[in-house]
Amino acid sequence: MVSKPMVVVLAGPPCSGKTTAGAWLASTLPGIHLHVDAILTAILPGSDRCLQDRRLAYEVAARAIKPVLDRGLSAALDCTYSRKEYREQVVSNVPDDAPLVVIEFLVSVAVALDRFENRQAHHAIDLTPAIVADKVRTYPYGAGTATVNSELSTNEIRQQILRSLAVVLDRGKWVDGGV
């Protein structure tokens, strides 16, 4: 599959398929799935998902990268990663010699809202239909190594992800592409 451990960021708006893909990818690489929403639930179970708490969860996920790589495993990070500060945390915690791939998950508002309505238990308890729709409409796409249409079949999505693992990320462009 991959010749050495790598870091793969699965980014995109809510309900775009990142978490499902992250769990699959971590088992495929092999690696560890660092799901930022789940990390937030684990470290602050009573959180109201305020910005301060979300910032902490993103920081914990970013700081977990090096220990994961040091164990010979890949890290699959999963969350929106729309803000520059979160992107910078990732880049500054990935060694220069470690491959970093960012896969952006594309989804339409209609499909995201349908997924949100039918979603089973999920850690992102602060979401509402209005927030989901807004985040889908305003997501800053374009600076990752690949964009995956998450409305394709599971097999097609997985094939696109695997093909994207060889693409080199422009780390500065990705950070600057955040909001």
PDB file of C-alpha atoms in Angstrom:
ATOM      1  CA  MET A   1       0.000   0.000   0.000  1.00  0.00           C
ATOM      2  CA  VAL A   2       2.340   2.796   1.212  1.00  0.00           C
ATOM      3  CA  SER A   3       6.089   2.533   1.612  1.00  0.00           C
ATOM      4  CA  LYS A   4       6.298   4.479   4.874  1.00  0.00           C
ATOM      5  CA  PRO A   5       3.936   5.999   7.426  1.00  0.00           C
ATOM      6  CA  MET A   6       2.116   9.080   6.238  1.00  0.00           C
ATOM      7  CA  VAL A   7      -0.385  11.652   7.417  1.00  0.00           C
ATOM      8  CA  VAL A   8      -3.695  11.887   5.595  1.00  0.00           C
ATOM      9  CA  VAL A   9      -6.109  14.686   6.443  1.00  0.00           C
ATOM     10  CA  LEU A  10      -9.717  13.995   5.490  1.00  0.00           C
ATOM     11  CA  ALA A  11     -11.215  17.467   5.280  1.00  0.00           C
ATOM     12  CA  GLY A  12     -14.523  18.919   4.241  1.00  0.00           C
ATOM     13  CA  PRO A  13     -17.861  20.098   5.518  1.00  0.00           C
ATOM     14  CA  PRO A  14     -20.082  18.117   7.881  1.00  0.00           C
ATOM     15  CA  CYS A  15     -21.800  15.021   6.495  1.00  0.00           C
ATOM     16  CA  SER A  16     -19.382  14.670   3.586  1.00  0.00           C
ATOM     17  CA  GLY A  17     -18.208  11.155   4.476  1.00  0.00           C
ATOM     18  CA  LYS A  18     -14.910  11.933   6.217  1.00  0.00           C
ATOM     19  CA  THR A  19     -15.474   9.797   9.298  1.00  0.00           C
ATOM     20  CA  THR A  20     -16.525   6.704   7.359  1.00  0.00           C
ATOM     21  CA  ALA A  21     -13.532   7.086   5.050  1.00  0.00           C
ATOM     22  CA  GLY A  22     -11.177   7.757   7.974  1.00  0.00           C
ATOM     23  CA  ALA A  23     -12.072   4.531   9.744  1.00  0.00           C
ATOM     24  CA  TRP A  24     -11.602   2.538   6.528  1.00  0.00           C
ATOM     25  CA  LEU A  25      -8.340   4.290   5.614  1.00  0.00           C
ATOM     26  CA  ALA A  26      -6.774   3.787   9.054  1.00  0.00           C
ATOM     27  CA  SER A  27      -7.372   0.047   8.805  1.00  0.00           C
ATOM     28  CA  THR A  28      -6.107  -0.062   5.221  1.00  0.00           C
ATOM     29  CA  LEU A  29      -2.815   1.834   5.647  1.00  0.00           C
ATOM     30  CA  PRO A  30      -2.457   0.652   8.607  1.00  0.00           C
ATOM     31  CA  GLY A  31      -2.804   3.609  10.892  1.00  0.00           C
ATOM     32  CA  ILE A  32      -4.755   5.377  13.580  1.00  0.00           C
ATOM     33  CA  HIS A  33      -7.938   7.338  12.911  1.00  0.00           C
ATOM     34  CA  LEU A  34      -7.740  10.667  14.751  1.00  0.00           C
ATOM     35  CA  HIS A  35     -11.348  11.871  14.621  1.00  0.00           C
ATOM     36  CA  VAL A  36     -11.337  15.379  16.081  1.00  0.00           C
ATOM     37  CA  ASP A  37     -15.011  15.303  17.149  1.00  0.00           C
ATOM     38  CA  ALA A  38     -14.440  12.016  19.004  1.00  0.00           C
ATOM     39  CA  ILE A  39     -11.291  13.427  20.610  1.00  0.00           C
ATOM     40  CA  LEU A  40     -13.307  16.405  21.861  1.00  0.00           C
ATOM     41  CA  THR A  41     -15.920  14.072  23.348  1.00  0.00           C
ATOM     42  CA  ALA A  42     -13.196  12.012  25.028  1.00  0.00           C
ATOM     43  CA  ILE A  43     -11.284  14.907  26.580  1.00  0.00           C
ATOM     44  CA  LEU A  44     -14.253  17.158  27.431  1.00  0.00           C
ATOM     45  CA  PRO A  45     -17.367  14.963  27.624  1.00  0.00           C
ATOM     46  CA  GLY A  46     -19.630  17.811  28.744  1.00  0.00           C
ATOM     47  CA  SER A  47     -18.428  20.292  26.128  1.00  0.00           C
ATOM     48  CA  ASP A  48     -20.937  22.534  24.425  1.00  0.00           C
ATOM     49  CA  ARG A  49     -18.612  22.489  21.379  1.00  0.00           C
ATOM     50  CA  CYS A  50     -17.570  26.114  21.853  1.00  0.00           C
ATOM     51  CA  LEU A  51     -14.652  27.421  19.805  1.00  0.00           C
ATOM     52  CA  GLN A  52     -12.221  27.151  22.732  1.00  0.00           C
ATOM     53  CA  ASP A  53     -13.035  23.450  23.200  1.00  0.00           C
ATOM     54  CA  ARG A  54     -12.842  22.705  19.462  1.00  0.00           C
ATOM     55  CA  ARG A  55      -9.451  24.420  19.292  1.00  0.00           C
ATOM     56  CA  LEU A  56      -8.176  22.150  22.049  1.00  0.00           C
ATOM     57  CA  ALA A  57      -9.391  19.013  20.249  1.00  0.00           C
ATOM     58  CA  TYR A  58      -7.711  20.078  16.999  1.00  0.00           C
ATOM     59  CA  GLU A  59      -4.482  20.735  18.907  1.00  0.00           C
ATOM     60  CA  VAL A  60      -4.602  17.328  20.622  1.00  0.00           C
ATOM     61  CA  ALA A  61      -5.128  15.627  17.248  1.00  0.00           C
ATOM     62  CA  ALA A  62      -2.218  17.530  15.684  1.00  0.00           C
ATOM     63  CA  ARG A  63       0.113  16.735  18.587  1.00  0.00           C
ATOM     64  CA  ALA A  64      -0.762  13.034  18.287  1.00  0.00           C
ATOM     65  CA  ILE A  65       0.704  12.864  14.771  1.00  0.00           C
ATOM     66  CA  LYS A  66       4.365  12.453  15.702  1.00  0.00           C
ATOM     67  CA  PRO A  67       3.858   9.674  18.293  1.00  0.00           C
ATOM     68  CA  VAL A  68       1.704   7.795  15.767  1.00  0.00           C
ATOM     69  CA  LEU A  69       4.380   8.114  13.066  1.00  0.00           C
ATOM     70  CA  ASP A  70       7.105   7.142  15.565  1.00  0.00           C
ATOM     71  CA  ARG A  71       5.313   3.816  16.036  1.00  0.00           C
ATOM     72  CA  GLY A  72       5.469   3.094  12.321  1.00  0.00           C
ATOM     73  CA  LEU A  73       1.783   3.840  11.760  1.00  0.00           C
ATOM     74  CA  SER A  74       0.037   6.361   9.545  1.00  0.00           C
ATOM     75  CA  ALA A  75      -2.288   9.034  10.928  1.00  0.00           C
ATOM     76  CA  ALA A  76      -5.694   9.647   9.345  1.00  0.00           C
ATOM     77  CA  LEU A  77      -7.066  12.929  10.704  1.00  0.00           C
ATOM     78  CA  ASP A  78     -10.725  13.692  10.191  1.00  0.00           C
ATOM     79  CA  CYS A  79     -12.560  16.986  10.679  1.00  0.00           C
ATOM     80  CA  THR A  80     -13.480  20.078   8.653  1.00  0.00           C
ATOM     81  CA  TYR A  81     -10.014  21.689   8.725  1.00  0.00           C
ATOM     82  CA  SER A  82     -11.372  24.897   7.204  1.00  0.00           C
ATOM     83  CA  ARG A  83      -9.497  27.277   9.525  1.00  0.00           C
ATOM     84  CA  LYS A  84      -5.903  28.312   8.837  1.00  0.00           C
ATOM     85  CA  GLU A  85      -4.905  27.814  12.478  1.00  0.00           C
ATOM     86  CA  TYR A  86      -5.943  24.139  12.402  1.00  0.00           C
ATOM     87  CA  ARG A  87      -4.142  23.563   9.121  1.00  0.00           C
ATOM     88  CA  GLU A  88      -1.000  25.201  10.508  1.00  0.00           C
ATOM     89  CA  GLN A  89      -1.138  22.922  13.572  1.00  0.00           C
ATOM     90  CA  VAL A  90      -1.135  19.877  11.306  1.00  0.00           C
ATOM     91  CA  VAL A  91       1.678  21.133   9.068  1.00  0.00           C
ATOM     92  CA  SER A  92       3.875  22.073  12.023  1.00  0.00           C
ATOM     93  CA  ASN A  93       3.429  18.618  13.570  1.00  0.00           C
ATOM     94  CA  VAL A  94       4.242  16.617  10.431  1.00  0.00           C
ATOM     95  CA  PRO A  95       7.987  16.079   9.925  1.00  0.00           C
ATOM     96  CA  ASP A  96       9.295  17.403   6.596  1.00  0.00           C
ATOM     97  CA  ASP A  97      10.221  13.885   5.481  1.00  0.00           C
ATOM     98  CA  ALA A  98       6.761  12.447   6.206  1.00  0.00           C
ATOM     99  CA  PRO A  99       4.241  12.460   3.365  1.00  0.00           C
ATOM    100  CA  LEU A 100       1.235  14.710   4.029  1.00  0.00           C
ATOM    101  CA  VAL A 101      -1.892  14.290   1.916  1.00  0.00           C
ATOM    102  CA  VAL A 102      -5.083  16.326   2.239  1.00  0.00           C
ATOM    103  CA  ILE A 103      -8.224  14.881   0.707  1.00  0.00           C
ATOM    104  CA  GLU A 104     -11.160  17.268   0.490  1.00  0.00           C
ATOM    105  CA  PHE A 105     -14.607  15.678   0.521  1.00  0.00           C
ATOM    106  CA  LEU A 106     -17.137  17.335  -1.771  1.00  0.00           C
ATOM    107  CA  VAL A 107     -20.854  17.026  -1.032  1.00  0.00           C
ATOM    108  CA  SER A 108     -23.980  18.882  -2.142  1.00  0.00           C
ATOM    109  CA  VAL A 109     -26.193  20.669   0.361  1.00  0.00           C
ATOM    110  CA  ALA A 110     -29.093  18.305  -0.403  1.00  0.00           C
ATOM    111  CA  VAL A 111     -27.055  15.148   0.208  1.00  0.00           C
ATOM    112  CA  ALA A 112     -25.398  16.574   3.338  1.00  0.00           C
ATOM    113  CA  LEU A 113     -28.791  17.470   4.800  1.00  0.00           C
ATOM    114  CA  ASP A 114     -30.164  14.028   3.969  1.00  0.00           C
ATOM    115  CA  ARG A 115     -27.165  12.396   5.658  1.00  0.00           C
ATOM    116  CA  PHE A 116     -27.556  14.701   8.664  1.00  0.00           C
ATOM    117  CA  GLU A 117     -31.240  13.814   9.018  1.00  0.00           C
ATOM    118  CA  ASN A 118     -30.491  10.078   8.836  1.00  0.00           C
ATOM    119  CA  ARG A 119     -27.268  10.115  10.851  1.00  0.00           C
ATOM    120  CA  GLN A 120     -26.981   7.810  13.808  1.00  0.00           C
ATOM    121  CA  ALA A 121     -25.164   8.949  16.946  1.00  0.00           C
ATOM    122  CA  HIS A 122     -22.293  11.285  16.096  1.00  0.00           C
ATOM    123  CA  HIS A 123     -19.941  13.335  18.243  1.00  0.00           C
ATOM    124  CA  ALA A 124     -20.679  16.656  16.487  1.00  0.00           C
ATOM    125  CA  ILE A 125     -23.735  17.390  18.612  1.00  0.00           C
ATOM    126  CA  ASP A 126     -23.608  21.141  17.916  1.00  0.00           C
ATOM    127  CA  LEU A 127     -24.767  20.780  14.316  1.00  0.00           C
ATOM    128  CA  THR A 128     -28.175  21.847  13.035  1.00  0.00           C
ATOM    129  CA  PRO A 129     -29.536  21.638   9.470  1.00  0.00           C
ATOM    130  CA  ALA A 130     -28.836  25.366   8.999  1.00  0.00           C
ATOM    131  CA  ILE A 131     -25.229  25.021  10.176  1.00  0.00           C
ATOM    132  CA  VAL A 132     -24.643  21.971   7.967  1.00  0.00           C
ATOM    133  CA  ALA A 133     -26.039  23.767   4.893  1.00  0.00           C
ATOM    134  CA  ASP A 134     -23.946  26.874   5.575  1.00  0.00           C
ATOM    135  CA  LYS A 135     -20.729  24.905   6.085  1.00  0.00           C
ATOM    136  CA  VAL A 136     -21.308  22.958   2.854  1.00  0.00           C
ATOM    137  CA  ARG A 137     -21.934  26.169   0.877  1.00  0.00           C
ATOM    138  CA  THR A 138     -18.914  28.023   2.287  1.00  0.00           C
ATOM    139  CA  TYR A 139     -16.253  25.317   2.581  1.00  0.00           C
ATOM    140  CA  PRO A 140     -12.879  26.595   1.208  1.00  0.00           C
ATOM    141  CA  TYR A 141     -12.095  23.875  -1.350  1.00  0.00           C
ATOM    142  CA  GLY A 142      -9.118  23.835  -3.670  1.00  0.00           C
ATOM    143  CA  ALA A 143      -5.891  23.707  -1.678  1.00  0.00           C
ATOM    144  CA  GLY A 144      -5.753  19.984  -0.883  1.00  0.00           C
ATOM    145  CA  THR A 145      -4.024  17.278  -2.881  1.00  0.00           C
ATOM    146  CA  ALA A 146      -7.307  15.819  -4.112  1.00  0.00           C
ATOM    147  CA  THR A 147     -11.038  16.406  -4.005  1.00  0.00           C
ATOM    148  CA  VAL A 148     -13.273  13.359  -3.687  1.00  0.00           C
ATOM    149  CA  ASN A 149     -16.934  13.454  -4.654  1.00  0.00           C
ATOM    150  CA  SER A 150     -18.452  11.788  -1.615  1.00  0.00           C
ATOM    151  CA  GLU A 151     -21.684  11.113  -3.483  1.00  0.00           C
ATOM    152  CA  LEU A 152     -20.018   8.374  -5.544  1.00  0.00           C
ATOM    153  CA  SER A 153     -20.154   4.707  -4.586  1.00  0.00           C
ATOM    154  CA  THR A 154     -18.061   3.515  -1.654  1.00  0.00           C
ATOM    155  CA  ASN A 155     -15.743   1.633  -4.008  1.00  0.00           C
ATOM    156  CA  GLU A 156     -15.201   4.692  -6.241  1.00  0.00           C
ATOM    157  CA  ILE A 157     -14.484   6.885  -3.216  1.00  0.00           C
ATOM    158  CA  ARG A 158     -11.959   4.377  -1.886  1.00  0.00           C
ATOM    159  CA  GLN A 159     -10.228   4.138  -5.264  1.00  0.00           C
ATOM    160  CA  GLN A 160      -9.972   7.944  -5.477  1.00  0.00           C
ATOM    161  CA  ILE A 161      -8.514   8.059  -1.967  1.00  0.00           C
ATOM    162  CA  LEU A 162      -5.916   5.396  -2.756  1.00  0.00           C
ATOM    163  CA  ARG A 163      -4.885   7.170  -5.983  1.00  0.00           C
ATOM    164  CA  SER A 164      -4.467  10.456  -4.114  1.00  0.00           C
ATOM    165  CA  LEU A 165      -1.973   9.030  -1.604  1.00  0.00           C
ATOM    166  CA  ALA A 166       0.915   9.520  -4.035  1.00  0.00           C
ATOM    167  CA  VAL A 167       0.203  13.211  -4.655  1.00  0.00           C
ATOM    168  CA  VAL A 168       2.490  15.751  -2.963  1.00  0.00           C
ATOM    169  CA  LEU A 169       0.782  18.509  -0.973  1.00  0.00           C
ATOM    170  CA  ASP A 170       1.858  22.136  -1.205  1.00  0.00           C
ATOM    171  CA  ARG A 171       1.762  22.675   2.568  1.00  0.00           C
ATOM    172  CA  GLY A 172       1.903  26.465   2.415  1.00  0.00           C
ATOM    173  CA  LYS A 173      -0.883  26.656  -0.157  1.00  0.00           C
ATOM    174  CA  TRP A 174      -3.093  24.424   1.992  1.00  0.00           C
ATOM    175  CA  VAL A 175      -2.570  26.551   5.109  1.00  0.00           C
ATOM    176  CA  ASP A 176      -3.146  29.778   3.166  1.00  0.00           C
ATOM    177  CA  GLY A 177      -6.329  28.330   1.634  1.00  0.00           C
ATOM    178  CA  GLY A 178      -8.016  28.201   5.022  1.00  0.00           C
ATOM    179  CA  VAL A 179     -10.303  30.860   6.434  1.00  0.00           C
TER     180      VAL A 179
END
